[in-house]
XYZ file of C-alpha atoms in Angstrom:
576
model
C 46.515 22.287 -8.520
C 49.013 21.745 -6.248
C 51.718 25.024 -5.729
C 54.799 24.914 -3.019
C 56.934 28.200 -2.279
C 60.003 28.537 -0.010
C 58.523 25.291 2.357
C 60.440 25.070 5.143
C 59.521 21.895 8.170
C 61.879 20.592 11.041
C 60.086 18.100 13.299
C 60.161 18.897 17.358
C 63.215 17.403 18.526
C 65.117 17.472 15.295
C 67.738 19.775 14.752
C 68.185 19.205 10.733
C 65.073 20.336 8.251
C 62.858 18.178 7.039
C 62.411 19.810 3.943
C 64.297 23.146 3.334
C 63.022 25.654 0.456
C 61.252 23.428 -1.556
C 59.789 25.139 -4.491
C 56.831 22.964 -6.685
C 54.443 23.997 -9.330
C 51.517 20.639 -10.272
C 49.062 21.412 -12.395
C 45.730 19.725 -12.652
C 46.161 16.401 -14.438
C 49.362 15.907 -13.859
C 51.155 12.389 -12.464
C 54.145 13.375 -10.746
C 56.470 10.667 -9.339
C 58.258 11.912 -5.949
C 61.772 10.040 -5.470
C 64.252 10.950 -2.323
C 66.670 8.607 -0.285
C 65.717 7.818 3.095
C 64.520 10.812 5.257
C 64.862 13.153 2.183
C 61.239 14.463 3.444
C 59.246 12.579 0.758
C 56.476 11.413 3.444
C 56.812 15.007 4.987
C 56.089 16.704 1.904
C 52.909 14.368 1.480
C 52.145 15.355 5.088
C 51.825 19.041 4.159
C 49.244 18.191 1.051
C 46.527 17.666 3.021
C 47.113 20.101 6.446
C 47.911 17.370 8.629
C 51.250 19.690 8.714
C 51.142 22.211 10.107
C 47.727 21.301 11.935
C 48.080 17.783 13.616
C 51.762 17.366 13.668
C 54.079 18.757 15.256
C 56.957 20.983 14.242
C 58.287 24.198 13.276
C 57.392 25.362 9.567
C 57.772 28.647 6.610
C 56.664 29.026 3.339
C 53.176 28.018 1.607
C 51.640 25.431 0.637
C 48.040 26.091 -1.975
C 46.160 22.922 -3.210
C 42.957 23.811 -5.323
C 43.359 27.500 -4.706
C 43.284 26.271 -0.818
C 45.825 27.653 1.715
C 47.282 24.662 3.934
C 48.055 27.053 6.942
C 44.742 28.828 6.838
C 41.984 25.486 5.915
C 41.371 22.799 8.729
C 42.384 19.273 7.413
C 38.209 18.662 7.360
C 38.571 21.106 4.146
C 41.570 19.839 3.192
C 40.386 16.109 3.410
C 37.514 16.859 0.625
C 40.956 17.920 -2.323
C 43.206 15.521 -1.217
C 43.365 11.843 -0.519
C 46.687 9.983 0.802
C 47.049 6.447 0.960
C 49.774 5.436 3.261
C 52.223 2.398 2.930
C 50.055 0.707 6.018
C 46.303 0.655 5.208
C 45.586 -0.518 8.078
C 46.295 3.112 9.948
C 43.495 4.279 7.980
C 40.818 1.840 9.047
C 38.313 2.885 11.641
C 35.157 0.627 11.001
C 34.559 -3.607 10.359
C 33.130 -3.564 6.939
C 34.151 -2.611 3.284
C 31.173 -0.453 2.860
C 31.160 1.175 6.222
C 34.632 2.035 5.842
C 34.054 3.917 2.953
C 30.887 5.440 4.509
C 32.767 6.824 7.429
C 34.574 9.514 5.557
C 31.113 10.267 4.154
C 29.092 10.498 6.913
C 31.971 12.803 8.792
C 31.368 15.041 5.950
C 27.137 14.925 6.168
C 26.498 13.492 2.824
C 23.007 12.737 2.431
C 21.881 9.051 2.812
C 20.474 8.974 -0.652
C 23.944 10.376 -2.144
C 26.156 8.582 -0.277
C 25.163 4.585 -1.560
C 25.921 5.646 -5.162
C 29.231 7.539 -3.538
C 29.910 4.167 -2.119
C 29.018 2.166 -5.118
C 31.041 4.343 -7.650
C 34.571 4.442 -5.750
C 33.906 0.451 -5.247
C 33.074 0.242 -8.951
C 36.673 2.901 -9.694
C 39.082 0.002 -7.572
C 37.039 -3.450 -9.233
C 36.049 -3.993 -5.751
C 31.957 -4.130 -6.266
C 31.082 -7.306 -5.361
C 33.068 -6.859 -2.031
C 30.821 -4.392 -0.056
C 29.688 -6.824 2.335
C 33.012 -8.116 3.130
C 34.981 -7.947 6.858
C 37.752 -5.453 6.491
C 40.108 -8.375 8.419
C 39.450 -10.718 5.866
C 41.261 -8.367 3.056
C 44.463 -9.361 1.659
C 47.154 -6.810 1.652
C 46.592 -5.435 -2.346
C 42.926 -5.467 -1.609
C 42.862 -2.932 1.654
C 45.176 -0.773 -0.541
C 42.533 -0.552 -2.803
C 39.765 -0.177 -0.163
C 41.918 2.524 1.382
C 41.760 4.381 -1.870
C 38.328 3.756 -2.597
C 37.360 5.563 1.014
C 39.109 8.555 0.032
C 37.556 8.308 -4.068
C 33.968 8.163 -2.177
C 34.751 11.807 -0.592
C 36.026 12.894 -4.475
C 39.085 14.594 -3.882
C 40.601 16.375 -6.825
C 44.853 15.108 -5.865
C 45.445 11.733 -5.275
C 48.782 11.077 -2.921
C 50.322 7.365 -2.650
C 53.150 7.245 0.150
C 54.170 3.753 -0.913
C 51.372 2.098 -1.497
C 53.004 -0.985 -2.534
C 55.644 -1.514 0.179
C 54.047 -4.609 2.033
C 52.439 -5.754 -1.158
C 53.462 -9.682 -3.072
C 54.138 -8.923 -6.544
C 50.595 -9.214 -8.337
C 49.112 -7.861 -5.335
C 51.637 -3.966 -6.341
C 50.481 -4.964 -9.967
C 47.000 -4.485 -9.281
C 47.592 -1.595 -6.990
C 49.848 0.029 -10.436
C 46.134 -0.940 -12.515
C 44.162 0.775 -10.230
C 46.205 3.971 -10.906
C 46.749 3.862 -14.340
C 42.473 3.365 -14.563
C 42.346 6.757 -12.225
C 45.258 8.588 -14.312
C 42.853 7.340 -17.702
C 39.692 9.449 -16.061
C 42.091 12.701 -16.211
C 39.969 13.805 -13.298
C 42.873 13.781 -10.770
C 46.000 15.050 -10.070
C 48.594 12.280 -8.805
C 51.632 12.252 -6.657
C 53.154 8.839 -6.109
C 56.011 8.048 -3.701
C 57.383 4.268 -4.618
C 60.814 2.642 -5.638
C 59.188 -0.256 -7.191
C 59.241 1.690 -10.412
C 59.686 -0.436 -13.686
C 56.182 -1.316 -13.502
C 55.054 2.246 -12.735
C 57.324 4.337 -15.424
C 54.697 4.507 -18.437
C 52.329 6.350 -16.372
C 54.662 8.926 -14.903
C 54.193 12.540 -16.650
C 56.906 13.670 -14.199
C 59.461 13.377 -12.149
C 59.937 15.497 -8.968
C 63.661 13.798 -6.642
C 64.754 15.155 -2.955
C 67.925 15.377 -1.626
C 68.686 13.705 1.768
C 68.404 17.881 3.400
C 64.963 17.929 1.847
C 65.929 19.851 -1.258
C 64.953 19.514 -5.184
C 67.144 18.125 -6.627
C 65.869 17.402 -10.063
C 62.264 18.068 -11.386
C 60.910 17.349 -15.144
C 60.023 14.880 -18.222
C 61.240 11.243 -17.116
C 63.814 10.473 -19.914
C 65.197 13.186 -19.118
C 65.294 13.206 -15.687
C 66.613 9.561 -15.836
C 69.266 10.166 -18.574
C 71.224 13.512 -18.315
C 70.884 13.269 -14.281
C 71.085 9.417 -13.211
C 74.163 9.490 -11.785
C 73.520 12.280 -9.582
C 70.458 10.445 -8.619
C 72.589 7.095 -8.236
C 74.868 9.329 -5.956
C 71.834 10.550 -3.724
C 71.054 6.562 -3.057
C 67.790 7.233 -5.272
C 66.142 4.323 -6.685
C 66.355 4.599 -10.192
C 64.130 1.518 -12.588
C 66.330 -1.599 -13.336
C 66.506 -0.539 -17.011
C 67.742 3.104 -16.449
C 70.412 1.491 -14.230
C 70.994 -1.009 -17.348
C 71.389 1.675 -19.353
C 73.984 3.622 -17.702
C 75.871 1.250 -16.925
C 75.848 0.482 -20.231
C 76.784 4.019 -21.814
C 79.924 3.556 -19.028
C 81.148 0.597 -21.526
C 80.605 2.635 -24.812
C 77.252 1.394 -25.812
C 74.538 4.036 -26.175
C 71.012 2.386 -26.061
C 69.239 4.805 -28.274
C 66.184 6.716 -27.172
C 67.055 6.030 -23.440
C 64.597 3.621 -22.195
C 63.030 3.969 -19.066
C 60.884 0.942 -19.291
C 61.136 -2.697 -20.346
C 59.264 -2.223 -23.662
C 61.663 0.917 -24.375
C 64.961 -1.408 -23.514
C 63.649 -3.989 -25.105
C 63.115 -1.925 -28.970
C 66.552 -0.167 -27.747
C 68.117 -4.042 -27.511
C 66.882 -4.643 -30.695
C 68.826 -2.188 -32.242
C 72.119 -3.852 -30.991
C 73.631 -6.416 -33.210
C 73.258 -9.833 -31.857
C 76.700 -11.355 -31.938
C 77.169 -11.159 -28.203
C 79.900 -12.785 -25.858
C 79.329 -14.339 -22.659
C 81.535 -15.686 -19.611
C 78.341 -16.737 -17.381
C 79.338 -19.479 -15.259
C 76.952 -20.514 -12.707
C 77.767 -22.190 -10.257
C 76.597 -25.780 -9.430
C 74.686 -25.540 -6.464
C 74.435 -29.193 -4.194
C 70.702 -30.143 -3.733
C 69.402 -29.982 -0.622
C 68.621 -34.142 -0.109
C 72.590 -34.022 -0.035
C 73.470 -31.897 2.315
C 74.300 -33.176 5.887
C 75.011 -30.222 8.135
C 72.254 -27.879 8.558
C 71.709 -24.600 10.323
C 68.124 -25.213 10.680
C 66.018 -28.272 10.120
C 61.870 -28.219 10.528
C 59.627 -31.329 10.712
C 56.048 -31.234 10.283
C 55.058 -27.911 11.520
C 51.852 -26.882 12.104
C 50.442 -23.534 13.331
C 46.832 -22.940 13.738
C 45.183 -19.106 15.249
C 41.897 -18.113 15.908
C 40.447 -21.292 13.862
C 42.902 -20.722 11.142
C 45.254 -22.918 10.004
C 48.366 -20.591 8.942
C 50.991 -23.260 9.201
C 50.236 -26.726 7.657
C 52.601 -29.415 7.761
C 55.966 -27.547 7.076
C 59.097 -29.750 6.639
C 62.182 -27.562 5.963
C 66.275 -28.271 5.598
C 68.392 -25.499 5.188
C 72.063 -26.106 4.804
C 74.820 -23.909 7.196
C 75.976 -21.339 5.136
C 73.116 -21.307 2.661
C 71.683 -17.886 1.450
C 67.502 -18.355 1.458
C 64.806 -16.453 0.359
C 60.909 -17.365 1.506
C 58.681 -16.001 -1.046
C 54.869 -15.738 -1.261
C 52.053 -13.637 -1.002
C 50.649 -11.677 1.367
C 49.218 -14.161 4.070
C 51.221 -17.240 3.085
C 52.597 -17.715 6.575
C 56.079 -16.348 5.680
C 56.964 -14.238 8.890
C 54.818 -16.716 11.238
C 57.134 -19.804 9.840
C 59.971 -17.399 10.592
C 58.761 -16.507 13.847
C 59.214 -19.989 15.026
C 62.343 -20.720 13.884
C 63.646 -18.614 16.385
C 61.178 -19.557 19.331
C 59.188 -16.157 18.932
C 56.437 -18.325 18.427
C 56.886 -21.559 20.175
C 57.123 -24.670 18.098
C 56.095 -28.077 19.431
C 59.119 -29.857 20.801
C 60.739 -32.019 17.837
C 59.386 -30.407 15.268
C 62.537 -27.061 14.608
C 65.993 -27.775 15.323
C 68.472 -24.971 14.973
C 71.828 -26.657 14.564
C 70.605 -30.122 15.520
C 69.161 -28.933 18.556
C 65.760 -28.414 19.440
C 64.855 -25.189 19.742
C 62.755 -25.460 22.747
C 65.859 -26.387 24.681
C 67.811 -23.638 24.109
C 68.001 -21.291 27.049
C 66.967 -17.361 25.413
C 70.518 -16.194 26.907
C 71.963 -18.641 24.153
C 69.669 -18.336 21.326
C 70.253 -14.533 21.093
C 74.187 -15.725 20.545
C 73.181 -18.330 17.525
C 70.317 -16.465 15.703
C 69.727 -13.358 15.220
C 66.027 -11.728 13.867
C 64.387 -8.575 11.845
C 61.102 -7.901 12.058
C 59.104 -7.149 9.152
C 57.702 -4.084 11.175
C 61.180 -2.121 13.302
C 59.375 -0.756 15.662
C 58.115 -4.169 17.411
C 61.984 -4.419 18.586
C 62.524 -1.424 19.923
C 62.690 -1.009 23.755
C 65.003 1.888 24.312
C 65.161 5.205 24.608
C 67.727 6.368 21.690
C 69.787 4.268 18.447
C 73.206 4.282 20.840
C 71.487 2.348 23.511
C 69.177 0.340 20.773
C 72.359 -1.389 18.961
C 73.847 -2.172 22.670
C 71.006 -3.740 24.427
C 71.931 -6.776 23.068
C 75.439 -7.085 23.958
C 74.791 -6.151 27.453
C 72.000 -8.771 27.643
C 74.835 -11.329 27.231
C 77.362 -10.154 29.652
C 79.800 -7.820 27.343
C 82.548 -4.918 29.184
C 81.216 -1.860 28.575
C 84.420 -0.713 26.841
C 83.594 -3.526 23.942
C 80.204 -2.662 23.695
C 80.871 0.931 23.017
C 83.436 -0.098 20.210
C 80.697 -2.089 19.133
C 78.037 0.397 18.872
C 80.276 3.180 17.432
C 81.521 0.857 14.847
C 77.619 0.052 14.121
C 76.333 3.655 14.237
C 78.872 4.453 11.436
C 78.427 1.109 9.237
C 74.486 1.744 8.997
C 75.019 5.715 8.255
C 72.953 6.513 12.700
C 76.060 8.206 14.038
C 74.191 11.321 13.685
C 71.415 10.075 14.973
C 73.138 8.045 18.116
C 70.569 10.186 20.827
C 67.608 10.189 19.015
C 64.536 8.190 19.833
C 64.183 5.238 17.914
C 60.354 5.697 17.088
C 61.049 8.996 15.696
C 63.117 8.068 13.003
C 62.028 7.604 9.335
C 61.191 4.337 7.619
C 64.192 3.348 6.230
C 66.364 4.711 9.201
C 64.502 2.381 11.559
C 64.837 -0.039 9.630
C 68.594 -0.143 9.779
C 68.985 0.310 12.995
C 66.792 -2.770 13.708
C 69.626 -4.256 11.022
C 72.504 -3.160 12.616
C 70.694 -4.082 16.468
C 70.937 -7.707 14.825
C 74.194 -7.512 13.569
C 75.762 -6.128 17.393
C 75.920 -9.569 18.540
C 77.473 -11.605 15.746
C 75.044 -14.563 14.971
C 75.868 -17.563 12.791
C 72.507 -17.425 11.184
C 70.611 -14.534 10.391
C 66.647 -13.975 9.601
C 65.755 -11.025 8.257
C 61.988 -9.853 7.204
C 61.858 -7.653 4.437
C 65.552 -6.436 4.911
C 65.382 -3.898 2.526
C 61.933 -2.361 3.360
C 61.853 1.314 3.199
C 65.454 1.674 2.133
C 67.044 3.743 -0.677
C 68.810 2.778 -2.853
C 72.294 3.426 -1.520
C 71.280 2.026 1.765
C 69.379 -1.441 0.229
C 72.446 -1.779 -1.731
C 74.902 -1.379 0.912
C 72.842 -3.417 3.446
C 72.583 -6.681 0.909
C 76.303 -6.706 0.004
C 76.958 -6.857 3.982
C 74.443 -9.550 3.925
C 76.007 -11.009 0.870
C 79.695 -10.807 2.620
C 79.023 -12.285 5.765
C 77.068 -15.433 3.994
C 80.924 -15.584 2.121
C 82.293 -15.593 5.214
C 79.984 -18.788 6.429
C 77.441 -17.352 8.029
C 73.620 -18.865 7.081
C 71.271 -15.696 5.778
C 67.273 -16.003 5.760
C 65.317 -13.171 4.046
C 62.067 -13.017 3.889
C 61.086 -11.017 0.823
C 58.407 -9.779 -1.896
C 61.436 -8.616 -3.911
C 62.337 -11.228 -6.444
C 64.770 -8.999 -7.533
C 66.953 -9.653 -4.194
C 66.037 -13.584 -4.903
C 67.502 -12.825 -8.450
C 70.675 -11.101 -6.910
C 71.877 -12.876 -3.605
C 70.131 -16.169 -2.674
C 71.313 -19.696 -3.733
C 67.898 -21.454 -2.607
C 64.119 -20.627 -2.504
C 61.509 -21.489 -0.549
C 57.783 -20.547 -2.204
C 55.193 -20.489 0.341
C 51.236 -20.251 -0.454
C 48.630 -20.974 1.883
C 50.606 -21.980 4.843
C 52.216 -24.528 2.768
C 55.644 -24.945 0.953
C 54.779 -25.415 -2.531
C 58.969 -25.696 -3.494
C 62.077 -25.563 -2.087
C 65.118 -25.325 -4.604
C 66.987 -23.377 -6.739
C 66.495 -20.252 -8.226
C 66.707 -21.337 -11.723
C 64.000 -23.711 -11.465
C 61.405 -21.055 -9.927
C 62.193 -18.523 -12.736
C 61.327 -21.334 -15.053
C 58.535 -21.970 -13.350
C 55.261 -20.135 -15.062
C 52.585 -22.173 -12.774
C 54.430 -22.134 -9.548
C 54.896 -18.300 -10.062
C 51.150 -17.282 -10.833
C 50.398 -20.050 -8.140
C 52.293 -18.156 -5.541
C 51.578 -14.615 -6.951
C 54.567 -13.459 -7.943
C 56.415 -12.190 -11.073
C 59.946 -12.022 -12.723
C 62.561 -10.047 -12.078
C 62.697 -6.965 -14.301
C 65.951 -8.244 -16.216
C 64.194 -12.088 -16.086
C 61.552 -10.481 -18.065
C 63.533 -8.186 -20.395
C 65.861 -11.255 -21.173
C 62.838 -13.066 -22.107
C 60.924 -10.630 -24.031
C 64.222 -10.768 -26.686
C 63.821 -13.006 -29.671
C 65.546 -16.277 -29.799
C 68.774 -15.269 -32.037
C 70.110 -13.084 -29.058
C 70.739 -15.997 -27.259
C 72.911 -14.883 -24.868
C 70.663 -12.584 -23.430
C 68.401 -15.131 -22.588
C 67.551 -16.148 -19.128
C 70.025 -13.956 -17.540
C 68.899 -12.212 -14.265
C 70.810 -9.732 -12.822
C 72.580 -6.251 -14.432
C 76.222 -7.608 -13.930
C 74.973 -11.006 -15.907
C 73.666 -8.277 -18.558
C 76.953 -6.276 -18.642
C 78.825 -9.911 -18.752
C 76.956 -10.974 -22.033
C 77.495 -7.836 -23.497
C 80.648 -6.798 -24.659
C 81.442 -3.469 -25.598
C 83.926 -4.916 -27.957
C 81.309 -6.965 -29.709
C 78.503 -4.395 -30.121
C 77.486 -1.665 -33.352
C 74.741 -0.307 -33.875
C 72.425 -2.029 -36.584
C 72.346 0.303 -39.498
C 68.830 1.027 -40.750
């Protein structure tokens, strides 16, 4: 269905390939899962499935690219749009029209599809997303998991034979990538399509993955075949290209490093969970969590918010929001899509203007504080880079900042050198910012905050679009300067990060604050989860799944708690 030979593409401007001899063979039927660090070409490669490389944009490319017997230098993308469908991480991009059903009719009217043809088109690809009884329904009015699914159902309406996802669940809440994983698995169950899928949230994904397909960081194969294999005999290569790699593969190898040998190698929870099983349960554990002061008692805080409301266009997005966070404190703001997350955000640093008395950022109001001296006390990341950018090139990018505020030049190139370096840019120091990949922008808009040194940092989605290496490297930076006293804000859908680094959570739903409080007493929390649409960690919900006589594997939720409970001295094998 889908055949690659000797593909060659560098973007205008680049001097680096984007991809360089990559060689790929999908048959028809096929789900093939396509993993790469961050500008490995992944999104590139997607590019060139359905002609909008060479044909729309730009750059210089060799080899050939065939999908259903089709050749991608020789067929228009109009041709090319009927055998394959991409949905992109933003569905948004791909929206042209007001309504559900004329969204989906667009595509179909583009390619002359009689009237009479075209409602039952519509009608079936509604039906093929459980999205029927929304046909009537505004586009803007969506959440974020539903126009994924609308996205997908425009392109199912023009019945292409390959199905691409380019990270269809980044900007997704929890249940909202769930249902977006459901939808897929229905589609794979049809065995009328041929799927490629581009995604690091992966432990919900691995049991419909045929195959796996990973890119080097020069746009090279760099393995290609049957998961647990994949997985086990080349993980750590993969964990040394920064690729993401499911929670219990990483469990697993880091487990084989201590002598234990979960046996067959699991790649997803129900596989580590028999594997588990197998392990005798006299375990040892040195967990030791630490108290953590509740908030009522805490007297110096970096940020304080009283009864804060926000209402837009008739809708109220912000009601009644009281808020202490403690200097030094490590928070996470979860919720779904639409909660009022990055707009609560947003006004903590005067992006959005609060009413005076109602945010104080170290007991001062916030609408007294002069810009010039709230860029030195707080520093933000958008949820989307490219709203910060207002420069020319990455070099300039990191120093805008510092020169805002009066810095020597000599410091500021220190600074920025030190920066480039740190966040893995120095090769990248003259190049535009908007031409950079996802998870490159992304830590430059990191390392832009980071330039001026801010006792409390906000950060939307910090990881988004990251690899591995880099989302790993970034958090333990974060994790560091919160050490070293600074306070740290993410805004997240990843409850694994909320598992990993924060010490307090705030769940949001509705434009309300349904908790604030530990993280303990949110993962042991079954209402307030489904309430705000979100699920447990991976290792949360392996440690649960285990019966009650492996006690000490209970309610742990991070790998190093994992590899702390189990010790290699106390572990065998169960004999049969």
């Amino acid at each position: 269905m889908i055949q690659i030979q000797n593909l060659h593409f560098r973007y205008v401007g680049r001097k680096a390939e984007s991809l360089s001899g990559v060689n790929l063979h999908i048959p028809a039927g096929e789900t093939v899962l396509l993993l790469g660090p961050s500008g490995s070409g992944k999104s590139t490669l997607a590019l060139c499935l359905n002609g909008l490389i060479p044909h729309i944009v730009g750059g210089y490319s060799r080899g050939q690219v065939t999908v259903a017997e089709l050749d991608c230098n020789q067929t228009p993308v109009s041709g090319l749009a009927q055998e394959v469908g991409i949905v992109f991480q933003d569905p948004e991009a791909q929206f042209v029209t007001m309504t559900v059903e004329e969204e989906i009719a667009f595509g179909l009217e583009n390619l002359c599809v009689p009237p009479q043809e075209m409602d039952k088109r519509i009608q079936d690809a509604l039906e093929q997303v459980d999205m029927a009884s929304y046909r009537r329904r505004r586009v803007d009015m969506l959440s974020g998991g539903e126009k994924q699914r609308l996205a997908l159902a425009a392109l199912l309406g023009m019945k292409p034979g390959i199905l691409v996802f380019d990270e269809p669940t980044a900007n997704l809440d929890p249940i909202g990538t769930r249902q977006v994983f459901d939808t897929i698995a229905c589609l794979k169950e049809t065995g009328c399509y041929t799927i490629v899928i581009i995604e690091h949230k992966l432990d919900d994904l691995m049991h419909l993955i045929d195959r796996v397909v990973a890119l080097t960081g020069e746009g090279k194969v760099l393995a290609d075949g049957e998961p647990h294999l994949v997985f086990d005999e080349q993980g750590e290569f993969l964990l040394e290209h920064g690729i993401w790699m499911p929670q219990v593969v990483s469990l697993a190898h880091r487990l084989s490093s201590r002598g234990l040998f979960l046996d067959p190698f699991p790649i997803t929870l129900s596989e580590a969970e028999h594997a588990l099983l197998k392990v005798d349960s006299s375990f040892k554990s040195n967990r030791n969590h630490a108290e953590i002061d509740t908030i009522d008692k805490v007297k110096n805080l970096a940020i304080e918010v009283r009864d804060l409301s926000f209402t837009y266009a008739n809708n109220t997005v912000l009601k009644n929001i009281n808020l202490r966070i403690p200097q030094g404190d490590f928070l996470a703001i979860v919720g779904a899509n639409g909660a009022g997350k990055t707009t609560l955000a947003q006004h903590l640093i005067d992006v959005l203007h609060p009413p005076s008395g109602s945010v104080f950022l170290g007991g001062n109001d916030v609408t007294s504080i002069s810009a010039r001296d709230l860029i030195r006390r707080v520093g933000y990341v958008f949820q989307n880079p490219e709203h910060q950018f207002i420069t020319n090139s990455v070099a300039q990018e990191i120093g805008f900042g510092l020169r805002l505020i009066g810095e020597s030049e000599e410091d500021i190139e220190n600074r920025v050198t030190q920066l480039l370096s740190e966040f893995g840019l120095a090769n990248l120091a003259k190049a535009n910012p908007f031409t950079l990949s996802h998870g490159e922008k992304r830590r430059l808009s990191v390392a832009t905050m980071l330039a001026v040194g801010q006792e409390t940092l906000v950060l939307d989605e910090p990881t988004f679009g990251q690899d591995q290496r880099n989302a790993t490297a970034l958090m333990q930076l974060l994790n560091e300067l919160h050490k070293a006293g600074r306070t740290v804000i993410i805004i997240t859908h990843d409850m694994n990060l909320v598992a990993e680094y924060a010490r307090h959570v705030a769940v949001m739903s509705a434009g309300e604050i349904l908790f604030h409080g530990t993280v303990a007493e949110v993962f042991s929390s079954p209402e307030l989860l489904a309430q705000a649409r979100l699920t447990l960690p991976p290792m949360v919900e392996l440690s649960r799944r285990l019966p009650q006589d492996y006690s000490e594997l209970r309610d742990l939720y991070t790998l190093d708690e994992f590899l702390e409970a189990i010790a290699s001295s106390s572990l065998r094998e169960v004999s049969n």
